[in-house]
Amino acid sequence: MSKYASVRTLILLRHGQTEWNAADRMQGQIDTDLTELGRRQAKEAARELVSRKAIAIIASDLRRAFETATALADHTSLEVVPDPRLRETDLGDWEGLTHLEVDADYPGARVAWRLDATFRPPNGETKLEVGARSLPVVRELFLERQDWPGRTIILVAHGGLISALTAALLDLPPANWPVLGGLANTSWVQLSSHGPSIDQPGWRLDVWNAAAKVAPDVL
């Protein structure tokens, strides 16, 4: 038996580029679409990740993530399962504003938000709350998918969600959550669970911000 037979592998893939990404506009839970480049990025990531032979693909129900997940599912026999708990951070009053507009209207707030997992954008949610709502998705898979050990499950979501969920899985102290920086479009994170049970999952961070190469002629 392989020494990895009991290891559960979890890949967290960020969606492809949107027009709002390109314009540095705060999306949050606003439902935006992929650009043509974003669709190409999704296909490129799919070609890279199909070799992982995932047993499940679960995605945020926001279009940019669900479409990215569908590009991956097209290379498999799997259906994408939507889960609204994987939506991006609710950024409240910041949603729809560019980074420069947020900085002008709320001086210093965006920096504070990046450095403090307990900081709440006006009428939005904290990073700790994002981690708390997404963590049950993985715990449920741990309980329900008896075929997970030795295999891979892929979640397709958003940069802020992926950072918060990773920090929650690793049980990092809130003060250390900002150590996990941003993710590029269609970059992914890989974690592996080496523990004996859901109460002692023994999560390890294997890969952060990995990416398939996009051919220069499509950039």
PDB file of N, CA and C in Angstrom, residues 4 8 23 27 32 53 63 76 93 99-100 108-110 119 128 136 141 145 147 182 186 194 212 216:
ATOM      1  N   TYR A   4       0.828   7.167   0.820  1.00  0.00           N
ATOM      2  CA  TYR A   4      -0.115   8.278   0.672  1.00  0.00           C
ATOM      3  C   TYR A   4      -1.565   7.802   0.616  1.00  0.00           C
ATOM      4  N   ARG A   8      -5.655  12.761   2.355  1.00  0.00           N
ATOM      5  CA  ARG A   8      -6.676  13.465   1.576  1.00  0.00           C
ATOM      6  C   ARG A   8      -6.043  14.719   0.979  1.00  0.00           C
ATOM      7  N   ALA A  23      -9.531  45.787 -14.033  1.00  0.00           N
ATOM      8  CA  ALA A  23      -9.697  47.208 -13.700  1.00  0.00           C
ATOM      9  C   ALA A  23      -9.454  47.501 -12.221  1.00  0.00           C
ATOM     10  N   GLN A  27     -14.853  43.212  -6.392  1.00  0.00           N
ATOM     11  CA  GLN A  27     -16.004  42.423  -6.821  1.00  0.00           C
ATOM     12  C   GLN A  27     -16.825  41.921  -5.649  1.00  0.00           C
ATOM     13  N   THR A  32     -19.839  38.652 -11.567  1.00  0.00           N
ATOM     14  CA  THR A  32     -19.204  39.098 -12.806  1.00  0.00           C
ATOM     15  C   THR A  32     -18.812  37.894 -13.667  1.00  0.00           C
ATOM     16  N   LYS A  53      -6.826  13.627 -11.261  1.00  0.00           N
ATOM     17  CA  LYS A  53      -7.910  12.626 -11.179  1.00  0.00           C
ATOM     18  C   LYS A  53      -8.817  12.876  -9.974  1.00  0.00           C
ATOM     19  N   ARG A  63     -20.707  33.175 -11.093  1.00  0.00           N
ATOM     20  CA  ARG A  63     -20.418  32.711 -12.453  1.00  0.00           C
ATOM     21  C   ARG A  63     -18.931  32.569 -12.734  1.00  0.00           C
ATOM     22  N   THR A  76     -13.325  15.772 -17.428  1.00  0.00           N
ATOM     23  CA  THR A  76     -13.583  14.649 -16.519  1.00  0.00           C
ATOM     24  C   THR A  76     -15.001  14.134 -16.737  1.00  0.00           C
ATOM     25  N   ASP A  93     -20.049  47.911   1.351  1.00  0.00           N
ATOM     26  CA  ASP A  93     -20.097  49.176   0.615  1.00  0.00           C
ATOM     27  C   ASP A  93     -18.928  49.351  -0.351  1.00  0.00           C
ATOM     28  N   HIS A  99      -9.927  50.086  -6.396  1.00  0.00           N
ATOM     29  CA  HIS A  99      -9.027  50.223  -5.249  1.00  0.00           C
ATOM     30  C   HIS A  99      -8.788  51.700  -4.933  1.00  0.00           C
ATOM     31  N   LEU A 100      -8.594  52.515  -5.958  1.00  0.00           N
ATOM     32  CA  LEU A 100      -8.322  53.939  -5.736  1.00  0.00           C
ATOM     33  C   LEU A 100      -9.526  54.640  -5.115  1.00  0.00           C
ATOM     34  N   GLY A 108      -6.846  54.502   4.383  1.00  0.00           N
ATOM     35  CA  GLY A 108      -6.172  53.553   5.263  1.00  0.00           C
ATOM     36  C   GLY A 108      -6.945  52.274   5.536  1.00  0.00           C
ATOM     37  N   ALA A 109      -8.211  52.229   5.151  1.00  0.00           N
ATOM     38  CA  ALA A 109      -9.047  51.084   5.521  1.00  0.00           C
ATOM     39  C   ALA A 109      -8.648  49.818   4.773  1.00  0.00           C
ATOM     40  N   ARG A 110      -8.288  49.951   3.495  1.00  0.00           N
ATOM     41  CA  ARG A 110      -7.964  48.751   2.727  1.00  0.00           C
ATOM     42  C   ARG A 110      -6.678  48.106   3.247  1.00  0.00           C
ATOM     43  N   PHE A 119     -10.971  42.789  10.722  1.00  0.00           N
ATOM     44  CA  PHE A 119     -11.461  44.061  10.169  1.00  0.00           C
ATOM     45  C   PHE A 119     -12.668  43.798   9.262  1.00  0.00           C
ATOM     46  N   LEU A 128     -12.315  36.339   9.171  1.00  0.00           N
ATOM     47  CA  LEU A 128     -12.639  35.256  10.099  1.00  0.00           C
ATOM     48  C   LEU A 128     -14.026  34.689   9.812  1.00  0.00           C
ATOM     49  N   PRO A 136     -17.049  24.488   7.052  1.00  0.00           N
ATOM     50  CA  PRO A 136     -17.937  23.323   7.069  1.00  0.00           C
ATOM     51  C   PRO A 136     -18.015  22.579   5.737  1.00  0.00           C
ATOM     52  N   LEU A 141     -17.215  17.179   3.584  1.00  0.00           N
ATOM     53  CA  LEU A 141     -16.567  16.266   2.639  1.00  0.00           C
ATOM     54  C   LEU A 141     -15.756  15.213   3.385  1.00  0.00           C
ATOM     55  N   ARG A 145     -17.277  11.761   2.186  1.00  0.00           N
ATOM     56  CA  ARG A 145     -16.560  11.126   1.086  1.00  0.00           C
ATOM     57  C   ARG A 145     -15.580  10.094   1.628  1.00  0.00           C
ATOM     58  N   ASP A 147     -14.357   7.840   0.028  1.00  0.00           N
ATOM     59  CA  ASP A 147     -13.379   7.527  -1.024  1.00  0.00           C
ATOM     60  C   ASP A 147     -12.301   8.605  -1.158  1.00  0.00           C
ATOM     61  N   GLY A 182      -2.095  37.259  -1.590  1.00  0.00           N
ATOM     62  CA  GLY A 182      -3.068  37.129  -2.665  1.00  0.00           C
ATOM     63  C   GLY A 182      -2.715  36.019  -3.638  1.00  0.00           C
ATOM     64  N   THR A 186      -6.593  31.909 -11.598  1.00  0.00           N
ATOM     65  CA  THR A 186      -6.404  30.478 -11.869  1.00  0.00           C
ATOM     66  C   THR A 186      -5.121  29.919 -11.262  1.00  0.00           C
ATOM     67  N   HIS A 194      -3.236  14.666   6.854  1.00  0.00           N
ATOM     68  CA  HIS A 194      -2.488  13.470   7.255  1.00  0.00           C
ATOM     69  C   HIS A 194      -2.974  12.906   8.585  1.00  0.00           C
ATOM     70  N   ALA A 212      -0.551  27.187 -13.829  1.00  0.00           N
ATOM     71  CA  ALA A 212      -0.181  26.686 -15.150  1.00  0.00           C
ATOM     72  C   ALA A 212       0.306  27.867 -15.971  1.00  0.00           C
ATOM     73  N   PRO A 216       2.397  33.127 -24.062  1.00  0.00           N
ATOM     74  CA  PRO A 216       2.572  34.584 -24.136  1.00  0.00           C
ATOM     75  C   PRO A 216       1.639  35.265 -25.146  1.00  0.00           C
TER      76      PRO A 216
END
